[in-house]
Backbone as numpy.savetxt, mean C-alpha at the origin, in Angstrom:
# Nx Ny Nz CAx CAy CAz Cx Cy Cz
8.16 19.91 19.52 8.81 20.03 18.23 7.75 20.36 17.17
8.03 21.36 16.35 7.10 21.75 15.30 7.15 20.74 14.16
6.06 20.71 13.39 5.99 19.76 12.28 7.08 20.03 11.25
7.32 21.28 10.93 8.36 21.63 9.97 9.73 21.15 10.42
10.00 21.27 11.72 11.28 20.81 12.25 11.36 19.28 12.20
10.24 18.62 12.43 10.22 17.16 12.38 10.49 16.66 10.97
9.90 17.30 9.95 10.14 16.89 8.57 11.58 17.15 8.14
12.23 18.10 8.76 13.63 18.39 8.44 14.62 17.54 9.21
14.15 16.79 10.19 15.02 15.94 11.00 15.60 14.81 10.16
16.90 14.66 10.20 17.59 13.67 9.38 17.18 12.25 9.72
16.83 12.00 10.96 16.43 10.64 11.36 14.99 10.32 11.00
14.14 11.31 10.93 12.73 11.10 10.64 12.42 11.10 9.15
13.18 11.85 8.39 12.90 12.04 6.96 12.73 10.73 6.18
13.58 9.72 6.32 13.38 8.48 5.56 12.07 7.76 5.91
11.68 7.78 7.17 10.41 7.16 7.56 9.23 7.89 6.92
9.29 9.22 6.91 8.23 10.00 6.31 8.09 9.70 4.83
9.19 9.75 4.08 9.13 9.51 2.64 8.74 8.08 2.31
9.17 7.14 3.12 8.77 5.75 2.91 7.26 5.60 3.06
6.71 6.19 4.11 5.27 6.13 4.33 4.51 6.85 3.22
4.98 8.03 2.84 4.33 8.81 1.80 4.32 8.08 0.47
5.47 7.57 0.05 5.56 6.90 -1.25 4.81 5.57 -1.25
4.77 4.87 -0.13 4.00 3.64 -0.04 2.51 3.89 -0.19
2.02 4.93 0.48 0.60 5.27 0.36 0.27 5.75 -1.05
1.15 6.54 -1.64 0.95 7.00 -3.01 0.90 5.82 -3.97
1.84 4.89 -3.81 1.91 3.71 -4.66 0.64 2.88 -4.54
0.16 2.65 -3.33 -1.07 1.89 -3.13 -2.27 2.57 -3.77
-2.38 3.87 -3.60 -3.52 4.60 -4.16 -3.48 4.65 -5.68
-2.30 4.79 -6.26 -2.19 4.80 -7.72 -2.61 3.44 -8.27
-2.14 2.35 -7.67 -2.51 1.02 -8.14 -4.01 0.78 -7.97
-4.55 1.13 -6.82 -5.98 0.91 -6.57 -6.84 1.73 -7.54
-6.52 3.00 -7.72 -7.29 3.84 -8.63 -7.14 3.40 -10.07
-5.96 2.95 -10.45 -5.77 2.42 -11.80 -6.61 1.19 -12.03
-6.69 0.33 -11.05 -7.51 -0.87 -11.16 -8.99 -0.51 -11.22
-9.41 0.44 -10.41 -10.82 0.88 -10.43 -11.17 1.49 -11.78
-10.28 2.30 -12.34 -10.53 2.91 -13.65 -10.60 1.83 -14.73
-9.72 0.85 -14.65 -9.73 -0.25 -15.60 -11.04 -1.03 -15.53
-11.49 -1.32 -14.32 -12.75 -2.05 -14.15 -13.92 -1.23 -14.69
-13.96 0.05 -14.36 -15.08 0.90 -14.79 -15.05 1.16 -16.29
-13.87 1.40 -16.84 -13.75 1.72 -18.27 -14.10 0.52 -19.14
-13.63 -0.63 -18.74 -13.87 -1.85 -19.53 -15.16 -2.55 -19.15
-15.82 -2.08 -18.11 -17.04 -2.72 -17.59 -16.81 -4.21 -17.36
-15.72 -4.51 -16.66 -15.34 -5.90 -16.42 -16.33 -6.59 -15.50
-16.69 -7.79 -15.86 -17.53 -8.64 -15.04 -16.76 -9.93 -14.80
-16.48 -10.23 -13.55 -15.72 -11.43 -13.19 -16.62 -12.32 -12.35
-16.74 -13.58 -12.76 -17.58 -14.55 -12.05 -19.01 -14.05 -11.90
-19.49 -13.28 -12.87 -20.86 -12.78 -12.83 -21.09 -11.60 -11.90
-20.02 -11.04 -11.34 -20.14 -9.88 -10.44 -20.09 -8.61 -11.28
-21.09 -7.73 -11.17 -21.10 -6.49 -11.98 -19.97 -5.54 -11.58
-19.61 -4.62 -12.50 -18.48 -3.70 -12.24 -18.63 -2.87 -10.96
-19.85 -2.46 -10.62 -20.05 -1.63 -9.42 -19.63 -2.39 -8.17
-19.98 -3.66 -8.11 -19.60 -4.48 -6.96 -18.12 -4.83 -7.00
-17.56 -4.98 -8.19 -16.13 -5.26 -8.32 -15.29 -4.09 -7.78
-15.75 -2.87 -8.03 -15.03 -1.68 -7.54 -15.05 -1.65 -6.01
-16.20 -1.94 -5.42 -16.29 -2.00 -3.95 -15.43 -3.13 -3.41
-15.43 -4.26 -4.08 -14.61 -5.40 -3.67 -13.13 -5.06 -3.75
-12.74 -4.31 -4.78 -11.34 -3.88 -4.95 -10.89 -3.04 -3.75
-11.74 -2.12 -3.31 -11.41 -1.31 -2.14 -11.23 -2.17 -0.90
-12.09 -3.16 -0.73 -11.98 -4.07 0.42 -10.73 -4.92 0.37
-10.35 -5.36 -0.82 -9.15 -6.19 -0.97 -7.89 -5.40 -0.60
-7.86 -4.12 -0.94 -6.69 -3.31 -0.61 -6.61 -2.99 0.89
-7.73 -2.95 1.57 -7.75 -2.65 3.01 -7.51 -3.91 3.85
-7.89 -5.05 3.33 -7.83 -6.31 4.08 -6.46 -6.62 4.69
-5.33 -6.49 3.97 -4.04 -6.80 4.61 -3.73 -5.91 5.81
-4.11 -4.64 5.74 -3.88 -3.74 6.88 -4.67 -4.22 8.09
-5.88 -4.65 7.85 -6.75 -5.14 8.92 -6.22 -6.46 9.50
-5.80 -7.36 8.65 -5.38 -8.69 9.10 -4.01 -8.70 9.77
-3.07 -7.92 9.26 -1.68 -8.05 9.68 -1.15 -6.91 10.54
-1.98 -5.94 10.92 -1.46 -4.79 11.66 -0.93 -5.18 13.04
-1.61 -6.06 13.76 -1.13 -6.46 15.09 0.17 -7.25 14.97
0.23 -8.15 14.02 1.45 -8.94 13.79 2.61 -8.05 13.39
2.34 -7.06 12.53 3.39 -6.13 12.10 3.88 -5.28 13.27
2.99 -4.91 14.17 3.41 -4.15 15.35 4.34 -4.95 16.24
4.06 -6.23 16.40 4.94 -7.08 17.20 6.32 -7.20 16.56
6.35 -7.39 15.25 7.63 -7.50 14.54 8.40 -6.19 14.66
7.71 -5.06 14.51 8.37 -3.75 14.58 8.96 -3.49 15.96
8.33 -4.05 17.00 8.87 -3.87 18.34 10.11 -4.72 18.58
10.23 -5.83 17.88 11.34 -6.76 18.12 12.55 -6.54 17.23
12.35 -6.00 16.04 13.41 -5.90 15.05 13.75 -4.44 14.75
14.86 -4.28 14.04 15.29 -2.94 13.64 14.37 -2.44 12.51
13.83 -1.26 12.68 12.84 -0.74 11.74 13.42 -0.49 10.35
14.63 -0.04 10.25 15.21 0.25 8.93 15.35 -1.04 8.10
15.70 -2.14 8.74 15.80 -3.41 8.02 14.44 -3.91 7.56
13.43 -3.73 8.40 12.06 -4.12 8.04 11.58 -3.29 6.86
11.85 -1.99 6.90 11.41 -1.11 5.82 12.07 -1.50 4.51
13.38 -1.79 4.52 14.07 -2.18 3.30 13.47 -3.46 2.71
13.23 -4.43 3.55 12.66 -5.70 3.09 11.25 -5.48 2.52
10.42 -4.75 3.23 9.05 -4.53 2.77 9.00 -3.69 1.50
9.87 -2.72 1.35 9.89 -1.92 0.12 10.34 -2.78 -1.06
11.27 -3.68 -0.85 11.69 -4.59 -1.91 10.52 -5.49 -2.33
9.81 -6.03 -1.35 8.64 -6.88 -1.64 7.56 -6.06 -2.33
7.37 -4.81 -1.89 6.36 -3.94 -2.50 6.69 -3.68 -3.97
7.95 -3.45 -4.26 8.36 -3.21 -5.66 8.08 -4.45 -6.50
8.40 -5.63 -5.98 8.14 -6.86 -6.72 6.63 -7.05 -6.96
5.83 -6.81 -5.93 4.38 -6.95 -6.09 3.81 -5.96 -7.09
4.31 -4.74 -7.07 3.82 -3.73 -8.02 4.24 -4.07 -9.45
5.42 -4.66 -9.62 5.83 -5.10 -10.95 4.93 -6.21 -11.46
4.58 -7.16 -10.58 3.67 -8.23 -10.95 2.29 -7.67 -11.27
1.81 -6.72 -10.46 0.51 -6.10 -10.70 0.51 -5.31 -11.99
1.59 -4.61 -12.28 1.69 -3.86 -13.52 1.73 -4.77 -14.73
2.41 -5.89 -14.60 2.45 -6.86 -15.69 1.06 -7.46 -15.92
0.35 -7.71 -14.81 -1.01 -8.31 -14.91 -1.95 -7.35 -15.55
């Protein structure tokens, strides 16, 4: 199956857009936080901005590293569309809290 045909597949399209928008959302939040840290030269607990930016990148990667095996087990046992709906709802709530912060 060609990539173009796969993107046009009615069953695959929601998974693709969910993955795309989730990655976009994560990158926008991470880059916004990095710009905020760099622009304001924020120092937290005596840590300079350069180290805070590196720490920010690590914090965003850490959940993927910690929970990927557990998420794979859940995805094998449950219906994927229900998992996606729940996680997107949680993601929206977390992004609202992050935006408010």
